[in-house]
Amino acid sequence: MSLLRYESQVRPPLVQGNKDYHQVTEDICRPVEAKPSKLWWIGFLISVAFLGFGIFSVTMEVMYGTGQWNLNKTIGWGWDITNFVWWVGIGHAGTLISAILLLFRQGWRTGVNRAAEAMTIFAVMCAGQFPIWHMGRVWDAFFVLPYANTRGPLWVNFNSPLLWDVFAISTYFTVSLLFWYSGLLPDLATLRDRAKLKWRKFFYGVASFGWTGSTKHWQRHEALSLVLAGLSTPLVLSVHTIVSFDFATSVVPGWHTTIFPPYFVAGAIFSGFAMVQTLLVVTRKVLGLEEYITLEHIDVMNKVIVLTGSIVGIAYLTELFIAWYSHVDYEWFAFSQNRVNLNSPYGWSYYIMMGCNVLSPQIFWFRKMRRNLLLTFFMSILVNIGMWFERFVIIVTSVYRDYLPSSWSTYYTPTIWEVGFYLGTFGLFFTCYFLFSKFFPVIAVAEIKHILKRSGENYKAKMDGVENQSFDDFSHDHGHDHGA
Amino acid sequence: MSQKKYWQGFGDVNDPETNKKQVQDEFREELPFADLDDKIVDAATPRRDFLKYLGFSTAAATLAASCKVPVRKAIPYANKPENIIPGEAKYYATTYVQDGDVIPVLAKVRDGRPIKIEGNDLCSFTKGGTTARAQASVLDLYDTHRITNPKQKKGDKFEEVPTYEQFDQLVGSALSGASGSSVVLLTGTVNSPSTKQIISEFLAKYPGSRHVVADAVSYSGMLLANEASGFGRKLPSYNFGAAKVIVSLGADFLGTWISPVENARGYSTGRKIDEKNPQMSKHYQFEGYLSTTGASADERFTHRPSETGAVALALLAALDGSVAAPAIADAKLKAGIAKVAADLKANNGASLVVCGSNDVNVQVIVNAINNAIGAHGRTIDWSKPVNYRQGIDKDLADLINDMDTGKVSALFIYGANPAYNHPMAAKFKSALAKVKTSVSFSEKMDETTSLCHFIAPSHHYLESWGDAEPKAGYISFLQPTIFPLFKTRPFQTSLLKWSGNNTDYETYFKNYWTGKLGSDEAFEKALQEGVVEPGSAAITIAVTPTASDSAAIQRPAGPQVPTSTGSSFNSGGVSGAASAINGAKKISGDEVVLYEKIGVGSGVGSSNPWLQELPDAVTRASWDNYALISMAKAAELKIKLDNDYEYYPAKPVITLTVGSSTVDLPVLVLPGMNANTIAVAVGYGRNPELGRTAAGVGQNVYPFAAFNGTTIDYCNAVSVKDAGRKAKIAQSQIHNSYEGRVEVVRETTLATFKKDPNMISEWREELKEEYAKNTGDYKVEGTLYPDHIQPGIKWGMNIDMNACYGCGACVVACHLENNVPVVGKSEVLRYHDMHWLRIDRYFVSDEKNPDDLKAVVFQPMLCQHCDNAPCENVCPVAATNHSTEGINQMAYNRCIGTRYCANNCPFKVRRFNWADYMGADSFPNNQDQQLVGKLDPVVHQMNDELSRMVLNPDVTVRSRGVMEKCSFCVQRTQAGKLAAKKAGRPLIDGEVKTACQQACSADAITFGNVHDKNSMVNKIRNENPQRSFLVLEQLHVLPNITYLAKVRNTDEVIEGKGHHKPEAEHSAVGTQTEHH
């Protein structure tokens, strides 16, 4: 009878612990329905404090002008745009996981996609702060929107990469938000249905848009998911491509590089996955979701990290080679003197970037290392430090000594308000994440049920019964001549 | 017939009267407004009304709040004065007179306020040139720290004297006891004929009284030497343009020496090159430190400042052997002297030697040298002596002694400030306390004025009538351009009053000149034109002194008048001078030499924010003085010239001790310095009462000078000690080498240029072949965008780097023309300076021995108005765009401040308003930041209602968060076009001048319509194809400013300095960055 059961031994189960559907719901909804822990409160309050300091820092900048930052006539962008690109990069993993992996039918994505998408949205929210508040006259920021106005022929400048950014980021944010939220609907309905308190029922009732779980709903939900996945997929590639155009289309040596679009996208996925790791390693522990976000997930994502890290490394070496090979003196100077030269004022930042982004991820060629949680956490932080420095290297070490030696700049260090703004976005990010982890299921309950091996396990159990049955019993049970 | 009545309601039928009344009222029922007055909460107002009010007031508040710019109302003329059209500028000819300097200028007056100084083209020797100080002087008029009324000292404090009548009585009673011999008038150089006459009348009233002239920085060595050489006690006119060989022994003749405008005007004519026949004058400089003039020299030789005499002697010995040559230890210097001597001999009659020394003996030798090379009468014009400096050091020293011994009972001080700038200032101060009555006429509370008993503040020159005679026979007139702002009175009126003459100066002046010029018409014409010169038809008289002028003055105050004697050299004093020089004490250790900066000068500019903010031509530092030292000295002091030194503004501080005075100063290390020389600028460390600008800026080093019994020595032995700390110096350029980037700076030698004149043009052709193969036009082939046809005008500029010597007059002119903010030292330190136009300075030095400076290149850098501007396409809101006339323009209103344009500008000429420097913002109290970016008091001073009067109403004042940059003075191009349009004619070339072009005394800048085939801009471009280059042309940004390469007149042939750099040079560039 063993011919009746075929069991693949290659793939371990995506969800461990032999859960049934109800248990899945219970496990994932528990943190939402329980009172927040002390740890949650501490984390949340720290985040809010950071957010508050960030708001104060920005207030100071808006009140007294951009001179509150240490930018100068040569270095027009510093921490502001570095942080912007860094956060946008982080915002790439979520959509990649939810959209591209959905299209590629990667079942493991369901364990992490909800949190990753949330992270994406929060990261893009943080990223968006920088181009807005870095403006000298932020109260006129709406000038970048091509809205109908009475200013005659005055219109936005469609040649400007900054305008492309406006469209790219806002589109990306909108689509990501829709995608995330539409995925949330069934789970919100679950929470609504489980709610015992009036306000919870009301809150989740409103939030779930009247989801009933009818087949029609599910059908539309699936269709919408596919459509949004289809929309998001090119966005994953386009957003950072466009962000890279901010630099690639300029004339600044060190910015004016055709390799930027693919290199930026790879870097974005790299840093995004690192951030997902940072968050999930903690989340799974704190919320007790180790059986859903398993070592397998960590392993797979570490593989992505070593892959994209290596792509980024090749990109670094390629642009270095091209700078030399092109015989453009100014570009070669930007690379050989501003970056590679360790004795130059910012030489150290290039080596931090190289060390964190190219060398350190190579440790993930080893399976044992990929599955080491502590190392993964440490590496994920390291990668994000490295990726921050990548943007810093690109932005600051290019402009601080460009064409005219007369304009080479003095040393640039951030002021307290620049640092405060950056810390404030961490506050924003984690405040949102803490609220998210408290009020929303951090794992897609409905989706993860698709990949439960539950049906297989049931089948196996049934088969065990069959195998243990005598032929007579079997034929009795399954025979057609019950009559007589 | 029935009467029909159409009615609407019962009220209409039953109570038509009331109804009618109600219909007439707009609101049929009383609105319950009144109820709200005192008891909003309990009001009978229905809830809906409350909501209405709430809605209305919210909407109104929103509307009101969104109107950002506060409205300031101006009151129009009730009766329009004749000849005044609001919004149209008037120009009045007047004269910039300060500290003995005289520059004929036009004051631009808008709505009753003088706002801009322009050179007066009618003056034959300045030809419209100005200096940075003349440009900035208009701000002194609106200085918030001017003395606003007559004052009398009571105790330690000055008290206001209500009227001048009372003041005259007070001074009169104080004077009544004074006997004649004890009345002394102490002034700076006075070169006004009418004032001289008033002074002599005043002195005549007090028999035995005297007039002492004291200059802040003395030229009495020259005056006395010229007297000894038989030329009379006067300074000649120098004709730098006629000299083929110019040798300067430490004279900063382009920066501060005697008459920089005239010198530069002549000098630049000899430096401009005709490409077909490349020739230029040769300029040798011998000096101890790197001066502005030395920076333009073709060949420089450094020596100890105390060796100037020896160098002069050696030169004279080499020329005619009339004296024995002293021993010169430095082989390079010795060879240099021999070379210069040979060159001078070869150009006999067409060469000139000038010397900045204040030593009589040295100047006598220099006169002998000039005699030996036939300069007298050719490049030195003794028939037109200049009157800029007349002070004799001994006079003041004697006066101080007299004061100290109580021989002076009354002292009148005008334009002199010995309490600050005399080496014996301390003695002067204590001596002044012994003078019974002291009166100052200073406009500002300077160091001397604050010690006087009375202050009768004088007018600013823009409020004054007056005259000046810069050169014998050349008169320049002053006329007021504004009613006096404060209760001030001309110095001359005070003197007239106190000499018993009740006419005021205005009347006196008018009578004086009507008499001299012959008629009212001639006087009016002279005022209108501003200048009267010997050759012009307006004047046939010679301005002769009145009899009393020289009679009453014990010591003739200066070479007011050309005398018929003294045009030939008298060699009598030469041997004595030679032995005096040989016998002079040699300094073995380090020496300190004092110099003047172009901006602040002797200290007169130190309370002027524009001058303080003007970066020094050589050091590019503003808001400070510092000790300039050589790299060798830096090594000795263990100062590492590494990245940290270059990138951080904090520089090591050293302690300098000369005699009993000690000063701590941060160092700046410069190439091209003598190893044992430390140079420090005077004019800093001023009295805090002088204002928020001058207070706390730099250190006073006048005590380092010393009076040697005859003249004041400006160099002295010094001991140097590391003070063990650092202080910040605000430089607006930190990197000094152009790193071999020939696309940025093109400079070569005359020999190289003669050998390979087409180096630049060939490179440009190659670029064309590469990027515009088919048409030769980048605009067609170099970009994806279609070529825009540009009919009409297209503005363009040429800058001749051979003519520019970095004086900075253009920088200040740009400041005041375009309302460019002053940001103060704290912001310059943060690299936030706002100059639209800057003068980049690059050092070219020997790689092996960086102290050996080969050349300095000045490159005025401003918006290049690229036709393919990288800033334009990156602005998300199209705030910066291209005009049809080729101007890259900014719409400030549209700018949201992303700074992308500044990042993408290869020339880094865009300037961002990091803070609300100009008070143009609607945010209240946004200049009082404390933690980060605290603004210096000067920014607040510039925002004072009074200081703001200097703003040009034609140019928007930018708020913070807005990018700004050079606009090619678009307000001027518009005005020029409008004038042409109204006259119904095309624009004439030269009609529109940018502010920088106007200010330049070397005519380095040309501006005009490139589409006009005959315009000067085109002419120069066509005539100079071999030197023309566009900065970073390979980038394809198509600049509209053409530079003419700098050519140094040396025989060195530079090999392979073309654009094709060998690959190995990559690393060479790298090593160079490690130096600065």
Short mmCIF file of C-alpha atoms in Angstrom, two decimals, chain A residues 50-381:
data_model
loop_
_atom_site.label_atom_id
_atom_site.label_comp_id
_atom_site.label_asym_id
_atom_site.label_seq_id
_atom_site.Cartn_x
_atom_site.Cartn_y
_atom_site.Cartn_z
CA PHE A 50 13.12 59.33 19.48
CA LEU A 51 10.25 60.44 17.29
CA GLY A 52 9.70 63.42 19.55
CA PHE A 53 13.33 64.43 19.36
CA GLY A 54 13.17 64.05 15.60
CA ILE A 55 10.16 66.31 15.41
CA PHE A 56 11.94 68.86 17.56
CA SER A 57 15.05 68.66 15.39
CA VAL A 58 13.03 69.25 12.27
CA THR A 59 11.19 72.09 13.96
CA MET A 60 14.48 73.79 14.68
CA GLU A 61 15.51 73.36 11.08
CA VAL A 62 12.27 74.74 9.73
CA MET A 63 12.29 77.62 12.16
CA TYR A 64 15.87 78.76 11.60
CA GLY A 65 16.65 77.45 8.16
CA THR A 66 18.75 74.74 6.61
CA GLY A 67 21.80 76.37 8.15
CA GLN A 68 20.89 74.36 11.22
CA TRP A 69 22.56 71.55 9.34
CA ASN A 70 26.24 71.59 8.54
CA LEU A 71 25.81 71.49 4.80
CA ASN A 72 27.65 74.18 2.91
CA LYS A 73 28.15 75.85 -0.43
CA THR A 74 30.00 72.79 -1.75
CA ILE A 75 28.23 69.96 0.02
CA GLY A 76 24.58 70.68 -0.72
CA TRP A 77 23.42 67.26 0.35
CA GLY A 78 24.76 65.28 3.25
CA TRP A 79 22.99 63.27 5.88
CA ASP A 80 19.59 64.29 4.57
CA ILE A 81 19.78 62.61 1.19
CA THR A 82 22.02 59.82 2.48
CA ASN A 83 19.27 58.91 4.92
CA PHE A 84 16.63 59.27 2.25
CA VAL A 85 18.29 56.83 -0.10
CA TRP A 86 19.08 54.52 2.78
CA TRP A 87 15.47 54.32 3.94
CA VAL A 88 14.15 53.96 0.41
CA GLY A 89 16.56 51.12 -0.10
CA ILE A 90 15.31 49.41 3.02
CA GLY A 91 11.81 49.80 1.72
CA HIS A 92 12.57 47.47 -1.13
CA ALA A 93 12.59 44.10 0.54
CA GLY A 94 8.94 44.08 1.49
CA THR A 95 7.58 44.51 -1.95
CA LEU A 96 10.13 42.19 -3.41
CA ILE A 97 9.04 39.52 -0.99
CA SER A 98 5.35 40.09 -1.40
CA ALA A 99 5.23 40.72 -5.13
CA ILE A 100 8.10 39.10 -6.93
CA LEU A 101 8.16 36.05 -4.70
CA LEU A 102 4.39 35.76 -5.06
CA LEU A 103 4.73 35.70 -8.81
CA PHE A 104 7.51 33.18 -8.51
CA ARG A 105 5.34 31.06 -6.22
CA GLN A 106 7.81 31.04 -3.37
CA GLY A 107 5.74 29.55 -0.59
CA TRP A 108 8.11 30.59 2.19
CA ARG A 109 7.33 34.22 1.63
CA THR A 110 4.06 33.97 3.55
CA GLY A 111 5.90 33.65 6.82
CA VAL A 112 7.58 36.98 6.49
CA ASN A 113 5.72 39.01 3.89
CA ARG A 114 3.33 40.83 6.22
CA ALA A 115 6.06 42.18 8.45
CA ALA A 116 8.30 42.91 5.48
CA GLU A 117 5.57 44.85 3.72
CA ALA A 118 4.83 46.81 6.85
CA MET A 119 8.51 47.54 7.12
CA THR A 120 8.50 48.74 3.54
CA ILE A 121 5.69 51.13 4.18
CA PHE A 122 7.24 52.52 7.33
CA ALA A 123 10.63 52.78 5.67
CA VAL A 124 9.18 54.69 2.75
CA MET A 125 7.38 56.95 5.20
CA CYS A 126 10.71 57.66 6.86
CA ALA A 127 12.45 58.11 3.53
CA GLY A 128 9.85 60.60 2.39
CA GLN A 129 10.61 62.87 5.32
CA PHE A 130 14.06 63.70 4.06
CA PRO A 131 13.39 65.12 0.61
CA ILE A 132 10.52 67.08 2.13
CA TRP A 133 12.29 68.58 5.12
CA HIS A 134 15.58 69.09 3.36
CA MET A 135 13.92 71.77 1.28
CA GLY A 136 14.86 75.30 2.16
CA ARG A 137 11.26 76.41 1.94
CA VAL A 138 9.30 73.38 2.91
CA TRP A 139 6.08 75.33 3.08
CA ASP A 140 6.25 75.57 -0.68
CA ALA A 141 6.86 71.86 -1.12
CA PHE A 142 3.60 71.51 -2.99
CA PHE A 143 5.25 73.26 -5.94
CA VAL A 144 6.58 69.87 -6.96
CA LEU A 145 3.08 68.60 -7.62
CA PRO A 146 1.79 69.13 -11.15
CA TYR A 147 -1.58 70.37 -10.03
CA ALA A 148 -3.84 72.67 -11.97
CA ASN A 149 -2.90 76.20 -10.97
CA THR A 150 -3.43 79.77 -11.98
CA ARG A 151 0.22 80.44 -12.65
CA GLY A 152 -0.14 80.27 -16.38
CA PRO A 153 2.54 78.25 -18.08
CA LEU A 154 4.39 77.60 -14.84
CA TRP A 155 4.57 73.88 -14.43
CA VAL A 156 6.89 71.41 -12.85
CA ASN A 157 10.11 70.50 -14.61
CA PHE A 158 9.70 67.06 -16.07
CA ASN A 159 13.42 66.92 -16.83
CA SER A 160 14.34 66.85 -13.18
CA PRO A 161 15.15 63.53 -11.53
CA LEU A 162 13.84 65.01 -8.29
CA LEU A 163 10.43 65.25 -9.88
CA TRP A 164 10.72 61.67 -11.06
CA ASP A 165 11.43 60.84 -7.43
CA VAL A 166 8.19 62.48 -6.41
CA PHE A 167 6.25 60.27 -8.78
CA ALA A 168 8.29 57.14 -8.12
CA ILE A 169 8.14 57.31 -4.36
CA SER A 170 4.50 58.33 -4.13
CA THR A 171 3.46 55.59 -6.55
CA TYR A 172 5.53 53.04 -4.74
CA PHE A 173 4.10 54.06 -1.41
CA THR A 174 0.54 53.95 -2.67
CA VAL A 175 0.82 50.57 -4.32
CA SER A 176 2.70 49.08 -1.39
CA LEU A 177 0.12 50.38 1.03
CA LEU A 178 -2.75 48.97 -1.05
CA PHE A 179 -1.04 45.65 -1.42
CA TRP A 180 -0.33 45.41 2.26
CA TYR A 181 -3.77 46.47 3.29
CA SER A 182 -5.65 44.25 0.89
CA GLY A 183 -3.65 41.35 2.25
CA LEU A 184 -4.64 42.40 5.75
CA LEU A 185 -8.38 42.36 5.10
CA PRO A 186 -9.12 38.67 5.79
CA ASP A 187 -6.99 38.77 8.92
CA LEU A 188 -8.67 41.91 10.18
CA ALA A 189 -11.98 40.16 9.66
CA THR A 190 -10.68 37.23 11.67
CA LEU A 191 -9.71 39.59 14.48
CA ARG A 192 -13.10 41.23 14.26
CA ASP A 193 -14.82 37.93 14.53
CA ARG A 194 -12.72 36.91 17.48
CA ALA A 195 -13.11 40.25 19.24
CA LYS A 196 -14.69 40.20 22.64
CA LEU A 197 -14.57 43.90 23.35
CA LYS A 198 -16.90 46.38 21.76
CA TRP A 199 -14.26 48.81 20.57
CA ARG A 200 -12.18 46.04 19.11
CA LYS A 201 -15.13 44.81 17.19
CA PHE A 202 -15.83 48.28 15.95
CA PHE A 203 -12.23 49.04 15.08
CA TYR A 204 -11.56 45.81 13.21
CA GLY A 205 -15.05 45.91 11.75
CA VAL A 206 -14.36 49.22 10.13
CA ALA A 207 -10.84 48.22 9.20
CA SER A 208 -11.87 44.99 7.54
CA PHE A 209 -14.23 46.71 5.13
CA GLY A 210 -17.03 44.23 5.72
CA TRP A 211 -15.11 41.18 4.72
CA THR A 212 -17.25 38.09 5.07
CA GLY A 213 -15.00 35.48 3.61
CA SER A 214 -17.43 34.61 0.88
CA THR A 215 -16.04 32.86 -2.14
CA LYS A 216 -16.66 35.95 -4.19
CA HIS A 217 -14.54 37.96 -1.74
CA TRP A 218 -11.77 35.45 -1.91
CA GLN A 219 -11.88 35.36 -5.65
CA ARG A 220 -11.64 39.12 -5.89
CA HIS A 221 -8.98 39.18 -3.23
CA GLU A 222 -6.82 36.76 -5.14
CA ALA A 223 -7.31 38.65 -8.35
CA LEU A 224 -6.47 41.95 -6.69
CA SER A 225 -3.38 40.47 -5.11
CA LEU A 226 -2.15 39.30 -8.45
CA VAL A 227 -2.85 42.62 -10.10
CA LEU A 228 -1.08 44.53 -7.35
CA ALA A 229 1.78 42.06 -7.41
CA GLY A 230 2.05 42.67 -11.12
CA LEU A 231 2.06 46.42 -10.54
CA SER A 232 4.56 46.26 -7.72
CA THR A 233 7.07 44.08 -9.47
CA PRO A 234 8.31 46.73 -11.91
CA LEU A 235 8.12 49.27 -9.10
CA VAL A 236 10.65 47.32 -7.07
CA LEU A 237 13.07 47.85 -9.90
CA SER A 238 11.97 51.31 -10.93
CA VAL A 239 11.95 53.15 -7.62
CA HIS A 240 15.57 52.75 -6.79
CA THR A 241 16.48 53.10 -10.43
CA ILE A 242 14.88 56.50 -10.36
CA VAL A 243 16.47 57.39 -7.07
CA SER A 244 19.79 56.48 -8.64
CA PHE A 245 18.99 58.88 -11.48
CA ASP A 246 19.26 61.71 -8.96
CA PHE A 247 22.95 61.01 -9.17
CA ALA A 248 23.44 59.26 -12.48
CA THR A 249 21.99 62.08 -14.59
CA SER A 250 24.09 64.76 -12.91
CA VAL A 251 27.49 66.00 -14.02
CA VAL A 252 29.22 65.43 -10.70
CA PRO A 253 32.17 63.06 -10.99
CA GLY A 254 31.33 60.02 -8.89
CA TRP A 255 27.62 60.51 -9.49
CA HIS A 256 27.58 60.50 -13.26
CA THR A 257 27.69 56.74 -13.64
CA THR A 258 25.58 54.52 -15.86
CA ILE A 259 25.96 51.52 -13.59
CA PHE A 260 23.89 53.14 -10.87
CA PRO A 261 20.39 51.77 -11.63
CA PRO A 262 21.14 48.04 -11.31
CA TYR A 263 23.67 48.68 -8.60
CA PHE A 264 21.21 50.71 -6.58
CA VAL A 265 18.47 48.09 -6.93
CA ALA A 266 20.78 45.32 -5.81
CA GLY A 267 21.91 47.45 -2.91
CA ALA A 268 18.34 48.22 -1.99
CA ILE A 269 17.36 44.57 -1.86
CA PHE A 270 20.52 43.88 0.07
CA SER A 271 19.78 46.45 2.74
CA GLY A 272 16.06 45.66 2.72
CA PHE A 273 16.65 42.02 3.49
CA ALA A 274 19.10 42.97 6.18
CA MET A 275 16.46 45.15 7.81
CA VAL A 276 13.88 42.35 7.54
CA GLN A 277 16.34 40.10 9.31
CA THR A 278 16.92 42.65 12.04
CA LEU A 279 13.22 42.96 12.68
CA LEU A 280 12.20 39.33 12.34
CA VAL A 281 14.93 37.89 14.47
CA VAL A 282 13.58 40.03 17.26
CA THR A 283 9.90 39.74 16.42
CA ARG A 284 9.81 35.97 16.23
CA LYS A 285 11.48 35.78 19.60
CA VAL A 286 9.39 38.38 21.36
CA LEU A 287 6.07 37.27 19.93
CA GLY A 288 6.92 33.58 20.14
CA LEU A 289 6.51 32.94 16.45
CA GLU A 290 9.57 30.76 15.98
CA GLU A 291 7.47 28.04 14.40
CA TYR A 292 6.21 30.34 11.70
CA ILE A 293 9.31 32.37 11.04
CA THR A 294 11.69 29.50 11.06
CA LEU A 295 15.37 29.08 10.69
CA GLU A 296 14.58 28.18 7.10
CA HIS A 297 13.38 31.70 6.50
CA ILE A 298 16.46 33.14 8.07
CA ASP A 299 18.59 30.84 5.99
CA VAL A 300 16.88 31.74 2.74
CA MET A 301 17.10 35.45 3.39
CA ASN A 302 20.74 35.18 4.28
CA LYS A 303 21.26 33.59 0.91
CA VAL A 304 19.65 36.63 -0.68
CA ILE A 305 21.96 38.82 1.35
CA VAL A 306 25.11 37.10 0.26
CA LEU A 307 23.93 37.16 -3.34
CA THR A 308 23.00 40.84 -3.45
CA GLY A 309 26.02 41.74 -1.35
CA SER A 310 28.21 40.14 -3.95
CA ILE A 311 26.39 41.91 -6.76
CA VAL A 312 26.96 45.19 -4.96
CA GLY A 313 30.62 44.30 -4.53
CA ILE A 314 30.99 43.64 -8.21
CA ALA A 315 29.29 46.94 -8.92
CA TYR A 316 31.77 48.76 -6.68
CA LEU A 317 34.70 47.20 -8.42
CA THR A 318 33.19 47.82 -11.82
CA GLU A 319 32.72 51.52 -11.27
CA LEU A 320 36.21 51.74 -9.86
CA PHE A 321 37.56 49.99 -12.94
CA ILE A 322 35.54 52.14 -15.30
CA ALA A 323 36.67 55.30 -13.54
CA TRP A 324 40.23 54.30 -14.31
CA TYR A 325 39.52 52.83 -17.74
CA SER A 326 37.49 55.80 -18.97
CA HIS A 327 40.44 58.19 -18.64
CA VAL A 328 38.19 60.84 -17.25
CA ASP A 329 40.54 62.61 -14.86
CA TYR A 330 37.84 64.06 -12.72
CA GLU A 331 36.05 60.77 -12.19
CA TRP A 332 39.28 58.97 -11.52
CA PHE A 333 40.16 61.63 -8.99
CA ALA A 334 36.82 61.17 -7.25
CA PHE A 335 37.51 57.46 -6.92
CA SER A 336 41.23 57.27 -6.42
CA GLN A 337 41.60 60.30 -4.18
CA ASN A 338 38.27 60.98 -2.53
CA ARG A 339 37.44 57.36 -1.84
CA VAL A 340 40.17 54.77 -2.22
CA ASN A 341 42.83 56.98 -0.68
CA LEU A 342 42.60 56.11 2.98
CA ASN A 343 44.50 59.26 3.91
CA SER A 344 41.97 61.53 2.27
CA PRO A 345 39.47 63.17 4.60
CA TYR A 346 36.68 60.71 3.90
CA GLY A 347 38.79 57.71 2.86
CA TRP A 348 37.70 55.83 5.97
CA SER A 349 34.06 55.84 4.88
CA TYR A 350 34.89 53.96 1.69
CA TYR A 351 36.52 51.20 3.66
CA ILE A 352 33.63 50.92 6.07
CA MET A 353 31.37 50.55 3.06
CA MET A 354 33.58 47.92 1.46
CA GLY A 355 34.06 46.01 4.67
CA CYS A 356 30.42 45.91 5.68
CA ASN A 357 28.84 45.39 2.29
CA VAL A 358 31.25 43.25 0.36
CA LEU A 359 33.48 41.38 2.74
CA SER A 360 31.31 40.67 5.76
CA PRO A 361 28.33 39.03 3.97
CA GLN A 362 30.66 36.45 2.47
CA ILE A 363 30.41 34.62 5.76
CA PHE A 364 26.97 33.51 4.64
CA TRP A 365 28.43 31.06 2.19
CA PHE A 366 28.46 28.76 5.20
CA ARG A 367 25.15 27.11 6.10
CA LYS A 368 26.03 27.03 9.74
CA MET A 369 26.53 30.79 9.74
CA ARG A 370 23.33 31.40 7.85
CA ARG A 371 21.42 29.59 10.55
CA ASN A 372 23.11 31.34 13.45
CA LEU A 373 20.58 33.78 14.80
CA LEU A 374 22.95 35.95 16.76
CA LEU A 375 25.32 36.24 13.83
CA THR A 376 22.44 36.97 11.50
CA PHE A 377 21.28 39.78 13.73
CA PHE A 378 24.76 41.22 14.01
CA MET A 379 25.34 40.92 10.28
CA SER A 380 22.03 42.54 9.44
CA ILE A 381 23.06 45.58 11.47
#
